[in-house]
Amino acid sequence: VEESEFLDKVSCIAVARLVSIDHKEGTWGVRLMCDWQLRTLNTHDRTETNLRVPGIRMPAHRVSVEESRIWRDFDNSTDLTVCWRGISIFNICGHEIFEMHDFPFDRQLINLELLEFVWRPRKDAATYDFGMRLVHFKLTTTSMLPTWTPYPAIVTVE
């Protein structure tokens, strides 16, 4: 496989941690941590300062960015391509109607609706430059709440 086939294609390994649920108010909170990896063409420029920042776009929910950055991985870079790694931490809040009939045996579904991975000019920018070419995505779900055990996420591509 040629290295050029991997250019600007992004891999994301994510952990979605349920941090809060208020079934009376109908609100929930999730902390999403993403580990990124991608390759770009090696321009042999050691002072690249205009890098894009990984981000997510979720119009139906409130998203705040705690941290989002990428850095050069010199060990996996070659003469043709530069390997980049990164991390992003997002706090996502939303509203959902929780129907509680037989607590704690109820099963609830939190729908994140549209989750779009984008490139932003900086971590807290309201706009985005363009969509990410995400080719690998793995999501693990966990809970910080002792009475809530999450099932694996159902992810669909549109």
PDB file of C-alpha atoms in Angstrom, residues 36-158:
ATOM      1  CA  TRP A  36      -6.460  11.229  16.576  1.00  0.00           C
ATOM      2  CA  GLN A  37      -3.974  10.003  14.010  1.00  0.00           C
ATOM      3  CA  LEU A  38      -3.487  11.248  10.442  1.00  0.00           C
ATOM      4  CA  ARG A  39      -0.857  11.739   7.740  1.00  0.00           C
ATOM      5  CA  THR A  40      -0.081  14.785   5.598  1.00  0.00           C
ATOM      6  CA  LEU A  41       2.398  15.368   2.824  1.00  0.00           C
ATOM      7  CA  ASN A  42       5.894  16.104   4.115  1.00  0.00           C
ATOM      8  CA  THR A  43       6.808  19.612   2.890  1.00  0.00           C
ATOM      9  CA  HIS A  44      10.051  19.541   4.924  1.00  0.00           C
ATOM     10  CA  ASP A  45       8.874  22.728   6.624  1.00  0.00           C
ATOM     11  CA  ARG A  46       9.884  22.422  10.280  1.00  0.00           C
ATOM     12  CA  THR A  47       7.891  25.510  11.337  1.00  0.00           C
ATOM     13  CA  GLU A  48       4.317  24.653  10.402  1.00  0.00           C
ATOM     14  CA  THR A  49       2.302  27.044  12.534  1.00  0.00           C
ATOM     15  CA  ASN A  50      -1.000  27.206  10.633  1.00  0.00           C
ATOM     16  CA  LEU A  51      -2.335  23.834  11.642  1.00  0.00           C
ATOM     17  CA  ARG A  52      -5.985  22.926  11.776  1.00  0.00           C
ATOM     18  CA  VAL A  53      -7.564  21.833  15.040  1.00  0.00           C
ATOM     19  CA  PRO A  54      -9.801  18.741  15.228  1.00  0.00           C
ATOM     20  CA  GLY A  55     -13.353  19.422  16.341  1.00  0.00           C
ATOM     21  CA  ILE A  56     -16.899  18.124  16.334  1.00  0.00           C
ATOM     22  CA  ARG A  57     -20.105  19.736  15.160  1.00  0.00           C
ATOM     23  CA  MET A  58     -23.355  18.820  16.914  1.00  0.00           C
ATOM     24  CA  PRO A  59     -26.143  21.291  16.089  1.00  0.00           C
ATOM     25  CA  ALA A  60     -28.682  19.675  18.450  1.00  0.00           C
ATOM     26  CA  HIS A  61     -26.485  19.816  21.569  1.00  0.00           C
ATOM     27  CA  ARG A  62     -24.194  22.156  23.481  1.00  0.00           C
ATOM     28  CA  VAL A  63     -20.505  21.306  23.032  1.00  0.00           C
ATOM     29  CA  SER A  64     -17.603  22.896  24.885  1.00  0.00           C
ATOM     30  CA  VAL A  65     -13.993  22.119  24.051  1.00  0.00           C
ATOM     31  CA  GLU A  66     -11.685  21.513  26.974  1.00  0.00           C
ATOM     32  CA  GLU A  67      -8.656  20.673  24.841  1.00  0.00           C
ATOM     33  CA  SER A  68      -7.983  19.969  21.173  1.00  0.00           C
ATOM     34  CA  ARG A  69      -4.568  19.793  19.574  1.00  0.00           C
ATOM     35  CA  ILE A  70      -2.365  17.773  17.266  1.00  0.00           C
ATOM     36  CA  TRP A  71       1.389  17.298  17.231  1.00  0.00           C
ATOM     37  CA  ARG A  72       3.974  15.804  14.938  1.00  0.00           C
ATOM     38  CA  ASP A  73       4.939  12.169  15.565  1.00  0.00           C
ATOM     39  CA  PHE A  74       8.566  12.104  14.451  1.00  0.00           C
ATOM     40  CA  ASP A  75       8.951   8.354  15.076  1.00  0.00           C
ATOM     41  CA  ASN A  76       6.282   7.438  12.498  1.00  0.00           C
ATOM     42  CA  SER A  77       6.983  10.181   9.927  1.00  0.00           C
ATOM     43  CA  THR A  78       8.834   9.433   6.693  1.00  0.00           C
ATOM     44  CA  ASP A  79      10.487  11.444   3.926  1.00  0.00           C
ATOM     45  CA  LEU A  80       7.156  11.479   2.054  1.00  0.00           C
ATOM     46  CA  THR A  81       4.591  11.934   4.828  1.00  0.00           C
ATOM     47  CA  VAL A  82       4.291  13.430   8.304  1.00  0.00           C
ATOM     48  CA  CYS A  83       2.414  11.461  10.945  1.00  0.00           C
ATOM     49  CA  TRP A  84       0.304  13.552  13.312  1.00  0.00           C
ATOM     50  CA  ARG A  85      -1.257  12.467  16.580  1.00  0.00           C
ATOM     51  CA  GLY A  86      -3.662  14.428  18.698  1.00  0.00           C
ATOM     52  CA  ILE A  87      -6.159  14.533  21.499  1.00  0.00           C
ATOM     53  CA  SER A  88      -9.457  16.313  21.968  1.00  0.00           C
ATOM     54  CA  ILE A  89     -11.703  16.463  25.014  1.00  0.00           C
ATOM     55  CA  PHE A  90     -15.289  17.611  24.491  1.00  0.00           C
ATOM     56  CA  ASN A  91     -18.033  18.158  27.065  1.00  0.00           C
ATOM     57  CA  ILE A  92     -21.448  17.555  25.502  1.00  0.00           C
ATOM     58  CA  CYS A  93     -24.760  18.471  27.147  1.00  0.00           C
ATOM     59  CA  GLY A  94     -28.212  17.713  25.858  1.00  0.00           C
ATOM     60  CA  HIS A  95     -31.870  17.107  26.638  1.00  0.00           C
ATOM     61  CA  GLU A  96     -33.757  13.849  26.446  1.00  0.00           C
ATOM     62  CA  ILE A  97     -37.081  12.598  27.764  1.00  0.00           C
ATOM     63  CA  PHE A  98     -36.313   9.788  30.194  1.00  0.00           C
ATOM     64  CA  GLU A  99     -39.275   7.529  30.889  1.00  0.00           C
ATOM     65  CA  MET A 100     -38.674   5.973  34.289  1.00  0.00           C
ATOM     66  CA  HIS A 101     -41.085   3.173  35.150  1.00  0.00           C
ATOM     67  CA  ASP A 102     -38.989   0.507  36.867  1.00  0.00           C
ATOM     68  CA  PHE A 103     -35.779   2.167  38.139  1.00  0.00           C
ATOM     69  CA  PRO A 104     -33.005   0.953  38.163  1.00  0.00           C
ATOM     70  CA  PHE A 105     -34.067  -1.606  35.550  1.00  0.00           C
ATOM     71  CA  ASP A 106     -35.156   0.964  32.971  1.00  0.00           C
ATOM     72  CA  ARG A 107     -33.156   1.186  29.766  1.00  0.00           C
ATOM     73  CA  GLN A 108     -32.613   4.646  28.376  1.00  0.00           C
ATOM     74  CA  LEU A 109     -31.341   5.731  24.986  1.00  0.00           C
ATOM     75  CA  ILE A 110     -29.367   8.936  24.527  1.00  0.00           C
ATOM     76  CA  ASN A 111     -29.427  10.033  20.893  1.00  0.00           C
ATOM     77  CA  LEU A 112     -26.465  12.217  19.947  1.00  0.00           C
ATOM     78  CA  GLU A 113     -28.138  12.831  16.564  1.00  0.00           C
ATOM     79  CA  LEU A 114     -25.654  14.436  14.149  1.00  0.00           C
ATOM     80  CA  LEU A 115     -22.022  14.103  15.180  1.00  0.00           C
ATOM     81  CA  GLU A 116     -19.806  15.565  12.470  1.00  0.00           C
ATOM     82  CA  PHE A 117     -16.019  15.600  12.689  1.00  0.00           C
ATOM     83  CA  VAL A 118     -14.569  18.859  11.356  1.00  0.00           C
ATOM     84  CA  TRP A 119     -11.377  20.919  11.127  1.00  0.00           C
ATOM     85  CA  ARG A 120     -11.508  24.271  12.936  1.00  0.00           C
ATOM     86  CA  PRO A 121      -9.127  27.240  12.765  1.00  0.00           C
ATOM     87  CA  ARG A 122      -8.740  27.109  16.585  1.00  0.00           C
ATOM     88  CA  LYS A 123     -10.235  25.017  19.384  1.00  0.00           C
ATOM     89  CA  ASP A 124     -12.992  27.439  20.455  1.00  0.00           C
ATOM     90  CA  ALA A 125     -13.972  28.662  16.975  1.00  0.00           C
ATOM     91  CA  ALA A 126     -17.706  28.762  16.241  1.00  0.00           C
ATOM     92  CA  THR A 127     -17.104  28.006  12.551  1.00  0.00           C
ATOM     93  CA  TYR A 128     -15.269  25.177  10.881  1.00  0.00           C
ATOM     94  CA  ASP A 129     -13.060  25.070   7.788  1.00  0.00           C
ATOM     95  CA  PHE A 130     -14.237  21.764   6.326  1.00  0.00           C
ATOM     96  CA  GLY A 131     -15.267  18.238   7.237  1.00  0.00           C
ATOM     97  CA  MET A 132     -12.752  15.624   8.279  1.00  0.00           C
ATOM     98  CA  ARG A 133     -12.085  12.552   6.116  1.00  0.00           C
ATOM     99  CA  LEU A 134     -12.647  10.061   8.916  1.00  0.00           C
ATOM    100  CA  VAL A 135     -11.815   6.532   7.733  1.00  0.00           C
ATOM    101  CA  HIS A 136     -11.565   4.696  11.079  1.00  0.00           C
ATOM    102  CA  PHE A 137     -13.732   5.295  14.145  1.00  0.00           C
ATOM    103  CA  LYS A 138     -13.887   3.202  17.297  1.00  0.00           C
ATOM    104  CA  LEU A 139     -16.097   4.258  20.209  1.00  0.00           C
ATOM    105  CA  THR A 140     -16.116   2.842  23.733  1.00  0.00           C
ATOM    106  CA  THR A 141     -18.840   3.841  26.200  1.00  0.00           C
ATOM    107  CA  THR A 142     -18.330   4.081  29.963  1.00  0.00           C
ATOM    108  CA  SER A 143     -20.145   5.677  32.886  1.00  0.00           C
ATOM    109  CA  MET A 144     -18.996   7.705  35.876  1.00  0.00           C
ATOM    110  CA  LEU A 145     -22.408   7.112  37.462  1.00  0.00           C
ATOM    111  CA  PRO A 146     -22.533   4.006  39.669  1.00  0.00           C
ATOM    112  CA  THR A 147     -26.191   3.200  38.956  1.00  0.00           C
ATOM    113  CA  TRP A 148     -25.883   3.499  35.150  1.00  0.00           C
ATOM    114  CA  THR A 149     -24.178   0.805  33.091  1.00  0.00           C
ATOM    115  CA  PRO A 150     -23.868   1.815  29.432  1.00  0.00           C
ATOM    116  CA  TYR A 151     -24.301  -0.580  26.537  1.00  0.00           C
ATOM    117  CA  PRO A 152     -22.050  -0.293  23.481  1.00  0.00           C
ATOM    118  CA  ALA A 153     -22.881   2.636  21.221  1.00  0.00           C
ATOM    119  CA  ILE A 154     -24.816   2.171  17.993  1.00  0.00           C
ATOM    120  CA  VAL A 155     -23.061   4.250  15.320  1.00  0.00           C
ATOM    121  CA  THR A 156     -24.541   4.752  11.850  1.00  0.00           C
ATOM    122  CA  VAL A 157     -22.963   6.553   8.909  1.00  0.00           C
ATOM    123  CA  GLU A 158     -25.038   8.930   6.799  1.00  0.00           C
TER     124      GLU A 158
END
